[in-house]
Tab-separated table of C-alpha atoms in Angstrom:
chain	number	residue	atom	x	y	z
A	526	MET	CA	6.561	25.051	-0.540
A	527	THR	CA	3.617	22.678	-0.326
A	528	ALA	CA	3.869	19.795	-2.739
A	529	SER	CA	0.973	19.332	-5.120
A	530	PRO	CA	0.256	16.916	-7.942
A	531	PRO	CA	1.340	17.727	-11.509
A	532	ALA	CA	-1.287	19.154	-13.855
A	533	ASP	CA	-1.541	15.800	-15.637
A	534	PRO	CA	-0.815	13.116	-13.019
A	535	ALA	CA	-1.265	10.184	-15.412
A	536	ALA	CA	1.191	11.646	-17.921
A	537	PHE	CA	3.684	12.360	-15.147
A	538	ILE	CA	3.463	8.793	-13.872
A	539	ARG	CA	3.942	7.284	-17.318
A	540	ALA	CA	6.920	9.575	-17.957
A	541	HIS	CA	8.697	8.732	-14.709
A	542	THR	CA	7.947	5.022	-14.224
A	543	VAL	CA	7.759	1.794	-16.192
A	544	PRO	CA	5.551	-1.290	-15.794
A	545	ALA	CA	7.287	-3.816	-13.541
A	546	SER	CA	6.318	-6.685	-11.231
A	547	PRO	CA	7.214	-6.787	-7.526
A	548	PRO	CA	9.439	-9.749	-6.569
A	549	ALA	CA	6.872	-11.320	-4.223
A	550	CYS	CA	3.893	-10.956	-6.556
A	551	PRO	CA	4.955	-11.357	-10.188
A	552	GLU	CA	1.324	-11.885	-11.197
A	553	ILE	CA	0.803	-8.116	-10.879
A	554	SER	CA	2.293	-5.269	-12.921
A	555	LEU	CA	2.680	-1.758	-11.531
A	556	TRP	CA	3.884	1.573	-12.862
A	557	SER	CA	7.097	1.586	-10.818
A	558	ALA	CA	10.305	3.500	-10.291
A	559	THR	CA	13.354	1.506	-11.333
A	560	GLU	CA	17.031	2.258	-11.764
A	561	ILE	CA	16.302	3.474	-15.311
A	562	THR	CA	13.504	5.909	-14.436
A	563	PRO	CA	14.157	9.547	-13.458
A	564	ILE	CA	12.130	9.519	-10.242
A	565	TRP	CA	14.361	6.795	-8.741
A	566	GLU	CA	17.318	9.181	-8.647
A	567	ALA	CA	15.322	12.318	-7.892
A	568	THR	CA	16.497	14.225	-4.856
A	569	GLU	CA	14.179	15.930	-2.393
A	570	ALA	CA	15.164	19.236	-4.009
A	571	TRP	CA	14.046	17.950	-7.424
A	572	LEU	CA	10.745	16.751	-6.022
A	573	GLU	CA	10.120	20.075	-4.308
A	574	ALA	CA	11.056	22.036	-7.421
A	575	HIS	CA	8.540	20.023	-9.433
A	576	GLY	CA	5.845	20.233	-6.763
A	577	VAL	CA	5.772	16.464	-6.295
A	578	PRO	CA	5.167	14.737	-2.933
A	579	PRO	CA	7.527	11.859	-2.036
A	580	PRO	CA	6.605	9.119	-4.532
A	581	TYR	CA	5.756	6.308	-2.110
A	582	TRP	CA	3.297	5.026	-4.725
A	583	ALA	CA	6.161	4.347	-7.163
A	584	PHE	CA	7.615	1.540	-5.041
A	585	CYS	CA	6.122	-1.712	-3.799
A	586	TRP	CA	7.201	-1.800	-0.167
A	587	ALA	CA	7.887	-5.010	1.721
A	588	GLY	CA	4.684	-4.846	3.768
A	589	GLY	CA	2.545	-4.349	0.680
A	590	GLN	CA	4.281	-7.181	-1.135
A	591	ALA	CA	3.711	-9.623	1.732
A	592	LEU	CA	0.080	-8.628	2.181
A	593	THR	CA	-0.505	-8.980	-1.547
A	594	ARG	CA	1.142	-12.402	-1.588
A	595	TRP	CA	-1.095	-13.487	1.299
A	596	ILE	CA	-4.225	-12.504	-0.629
A	597	LEU	CA	-3.054	-14.068	-3.883
A	598	ASP	CA	-2.342	-17.351	-2.086
A	599	ASN	CA	-5.540	-17.302	-0.005
A	600	PRO	CA	-8.403	-16.252	-2.309
A	601	ALA	CA	-11.040	-17.482	0.143
A	602	GLU	CA	-10.010	-14.618	2.455
A	603	VAL	CA	-11.381	-12.015	0.004
A	604	ALA	CA	-13.791	-13.753	-2.394
A	605	GLY	CA	-17.221	-12.143	-2.331
A	606	LEU	CA	-16.240	-9.538	0.274
A	607	ARG	CA	-16.256	-5.744	0.404
A	608	VAL	CA	-12.576	-4.836	0.774
A	609	LEU	CA	-10.780	-1.620	1.712
A	610	ASP	CA	-7.073	-1.221	0.973
A	611	PHE	CA	-6.129	1.523	3.446
A	612	ALA	CA	-3.167	3.825	2.692
A	613	ALA	CA	-3.003	1.895	-0.536
A	614	GLY	CA	0.139	3.390	-2.116
A	615	SER	CA	0.415	1.755	-5.524
A	616	GLY	CA	-2.829	-0.149	-4.963
A	617	VAL	CA	-1.094	-3.505	-5.294
A	618	THR	CA	-3.075	-5.179	-2.498
A	619	ALA	CA	-6.363	-3.802	-3.802
A	620	ILE	CA	-5.487	-5.230	-7.211
A	621	ALA	CA	-4.831	-8.641	-5.653
A	622	ALA	CA	-8.205	-8.546	-3.888
A	623	ALA	CA	-9.985	-7.723	-7.138
A	624	MET	CA	-8.094	-10.478	-8.959
A	625	ARG	CA	-9.151	-12.983	-6.305
A	626	GLY	CA	-12.865	-12.267	-6.530
A	627	ALA	CA	-13.708	-9.576	-3.997
A	628	ALA	CA	-17.207	-8.243	-4.545
A	629	ARG	CA	-16.116	-4.612	-4.210
A	630	VAL	CA	-12.660	-3.126	-3.719
A	631	GLU	CA	-11.950	0.387	-2.510
A	632	ALA	CA	-8.496	1.951	-2.165
A	633	ALA	CA	-7.948	4.924	0.134
A	634	GLU	CA	-5.106	7.405	-0.382
A	635	ILE	CA	-4.480	10.978	0.732
A	636	ASP	CA	-1.949	11.651	-2.058
A	637	PRO	CA	-3.677	12.609	-5.339
A	638	LEU	CA	-0.711	11.344	-7.344
A	639	ALA	CA	-0.983	7.963	-5.620
A	640	SER	CA	-4.682	7.875	-6.491
A	641	ALA	CA	-3.789	8.455	-10.131
A	642	ALA	CA	-1.209	5.672	-9.928
A	643	ILE	CA	-3.771	3.279	-8.441
A	644	ALA	CA	-6.154	4.000	-11.314
A	645	LEU	CA	-3.401	3.376	-13.875
A	646	ASN	CA	-2.282	0.202	-12.099
A	647	ALA	CA	-5.839	-1.122	-11.928
A	648	ASP	CA	-6.197	-0.552	-15.674
A	649	LEU	CA	-2.820	-2.195	-16.294
A	650	ASN	CA	-4.074	-5.340	-14.539
A	651	GLY	CA	-7.609	-5.282	-15.931
A	652	VAL	CA	-9.424	-4.887	-12.608
A	653	GLU	CA	-11.891	-2.392	-11.176
A	654	ILE	CA	-11.029	-0.437	-8.027
A	655	GLU	CA	-12.988	2.423	-6.502
A	656	LEU	CA	-10.842	5.298	-5.255
A	657	ILE	CA	-11.316	7.100	-1.959
A	658	GLU	CA	-9.321	10.312	-2.169
A	659	GLY	CA	-8.530	12.070	1.094
A	660	ASP	CA	-8.403	10.942	4.698
A	661	VAL	CA	-10.865	8.089	5.266
A	662	VAL	CA	-9.961	7.758	8.958
A	663	GLY	CA	-13.121	8.154	11.028
A	664	ALA	CA	-15.489	6.875	8.353
A	665	PRO	CA	-18.091	4.361	9.567
A	666	CYS	CA	-17.436	0.753	8.711
A	667	ARG	CA	-18.886	-0.449	5.414
A	668	TRP	CA	-16.334	-3.190	4.684
A	669	ASP	CA	-15.976	-6.867	5.466
A	670	LEU	CA	-12.182	-6.788	5.204
A	671	VAL	CA	-9.747	-3.922	5.722
A	672	VAL	CA	-6.118	-4.464	4.713
A	673	ALA	CA	-3.142	-2.208	5.373
A	674	GLY	CA	0.511	-2.754	4.554
A	675	ASP	CA	3.276	-1.090	6.579
A	676	VAL	CA	1.251	1.767	8.062
A	677	CYS	CA	2.964	2.088	11.476
A	678	TYR	CA	6.229	3.664	10.357
A	679	GLU	CA	5.749	6.935	12.292
A	680	ALA	CA	4.327	7.689	15.723
A	681	PRO	CA	1.867	10.413	14.540
A	682	MET	CA	0.545	8.150	11.780
A	683	THR	CA	-0.004	5.284	14.198
A	684	ALA	CA	-1.720	7.512	16.752
A	685	HIS	CA	-4.037	8.848	14.047
A	686	ILE	CA	-5.106	5.550	12.515
A	687	TRP	CA	-4.986	2.980	15.314
A	688	PRO	CA	-8.193	3.898	17.215
A	689	TRP	CA	-10.113	3.893	13.926
A	690	LEU	CA	-8.733	0.542	12.831
A	691	LYS	CA	-9.691	-0.917	16.199
A	692	SER	CA	-13.184	0.557	15.854
A	693	LEU	CA	-13.542	-1.108	12.442
A	694	ALA	CA	-12.587	-4.439	13.982
A	695	ALA	CA	-15.068	-3.858	16.796
A	696	SER	CA	-17.757	-3.148	14.178
A	697	GLY	CA	-17.275	-6.573	12.636
A	698	ALA	CA	-14.726	-5.981	9.890
A	699	ARG	CA	-11.682	-8.200	9.721
A	700	VAL	CA	-8.625	-5.941	9.852
A	701	VAL	CA	-5.435	-7.477	8.450
A	702	LEU	CA	-2.088	-5.707	8.739
A	703	ALA	CA	1.344	-6.416	7.296
A	704	ASP	CA	4.350	-5.101	9.196
A	705	PRO	CA	8.098	-5.496	8.490
A	706	GLY	CA	9.187	-4.754	12.038
A	707	ARG	CA	8.432	-1.048	12.275
A	708	ALA	CA	9.038	0.530	15.683
A	709	TYR	CA	5.572	2.006	16.116
A	710	LEU	CA	3.429	-1.080	15.580
A	711	PRO	CA	1.411	-1.555	18.794
A	712	ARG	CA	2.247	-4.809	20.573
A	713	THR	CA	-1.188	-5.655	21.924
A	714	GLY	CA	-4.396	-6.768	20.256
A	715	LEU	CA	-2.628	-8.470	17.357
A	716	ARG	CA	-2.650	-12.104	16.273
A	717	ARG	CA	0.037	-13.188	13.820
A	718	ILE	CA	-1.313	-15.387	11.027
A	719	ALA	CA	1.564	-15.569	8.520
A	720	ASP	CA	5.199	-14.639	7.900
A	721	TYR	CA	6.999	-13.829	4.650
A	722	SER	CA	10.561	-13.077	3.591
A	723	VAL	CA	10.405	-10.316	0.990
A	724	VAL	CA	13.134	-9.116	-1.334
A	725	THR	CA	13.425	-5.337	-1.224
A	726	SER	CA	15.807	-2.650	-2.424
A	727	LEU	CA	18.621	-1.000	-0.509
A	728	GLU	CA	17.304	2.227	-2.012
A	729	LEU	CA	14.231	1.792	0.190
A	730	GLU	CA	15.361	-0.217	3.197
A	731	ASP	CA	18.521	-0.870	5.208
A	732	ARG	CA	18.692	-4.458	3.963
A	733	SER	CA	17.973	-6.394	0.783
A	734	GLN	CA	15.397	-8.692	2.402
A	735	ARG	CA	12.856	-8.054	5.137
A	736	GLU	CA	10.856	-10.396	7.298
A	737	VAL	CA	7.182	-9.357	7.242
A	738	SER	CA	4.447	-10.600	9.549
A	739	ILE	CA	0.722	-10.605	8.771
A	740	TYR	CA	-1.585	-9.859	11.699
A	741	THR	CA	-5.284	-9.643	12.431
A	742	LEU	CA	-6.410	-6.865	14.766
A	743	ALA	CA	-8.808	-7.337	17.649
A	744	GLY	CA	-11.488	-4.704	18.176
């Protein structure tokens, strides 16, 4: 069975999540899965039965939290710029960029339910974000800054996105990545610019705190 979004994604999100703030960025509220929401305890069988893809958008992962914290603490890195939040998930980093004065913020997601969550989260925080639905990989560069949190968690994903990210950097965009030590992050062409310790959940990770590094990518 191929998972597909519910008929009313916004209603589904509101029914299965509650507004909450990630530990590393309490300035931002997100429609999130918590211990008291049904989707937290949903099994893969439940998700499949309801036609719902894995709800990555319902959690603020360590990489996204660190990248968001970096933007919130360094507004000069985004102010006045055209920003893309790639594989945006909940849209938390896009929200931070909009809050810190980016001229234009786009968020790219292939999951329609995640796109709906980003729209709801943007409204929750009173910011404007433009959605890119579908696979943006291969699109020509139209951004000054491209940010991506924790995108190298699988070999096929990394192989698909890495040449494009490098081409964006070669075209003049600044590409900033957050990685919590995933196995498939390439080890060349990266310059580490910051480190964060991020509280996470044992429901998501194998530890309650992860060390996340922020990198810039050479073209």
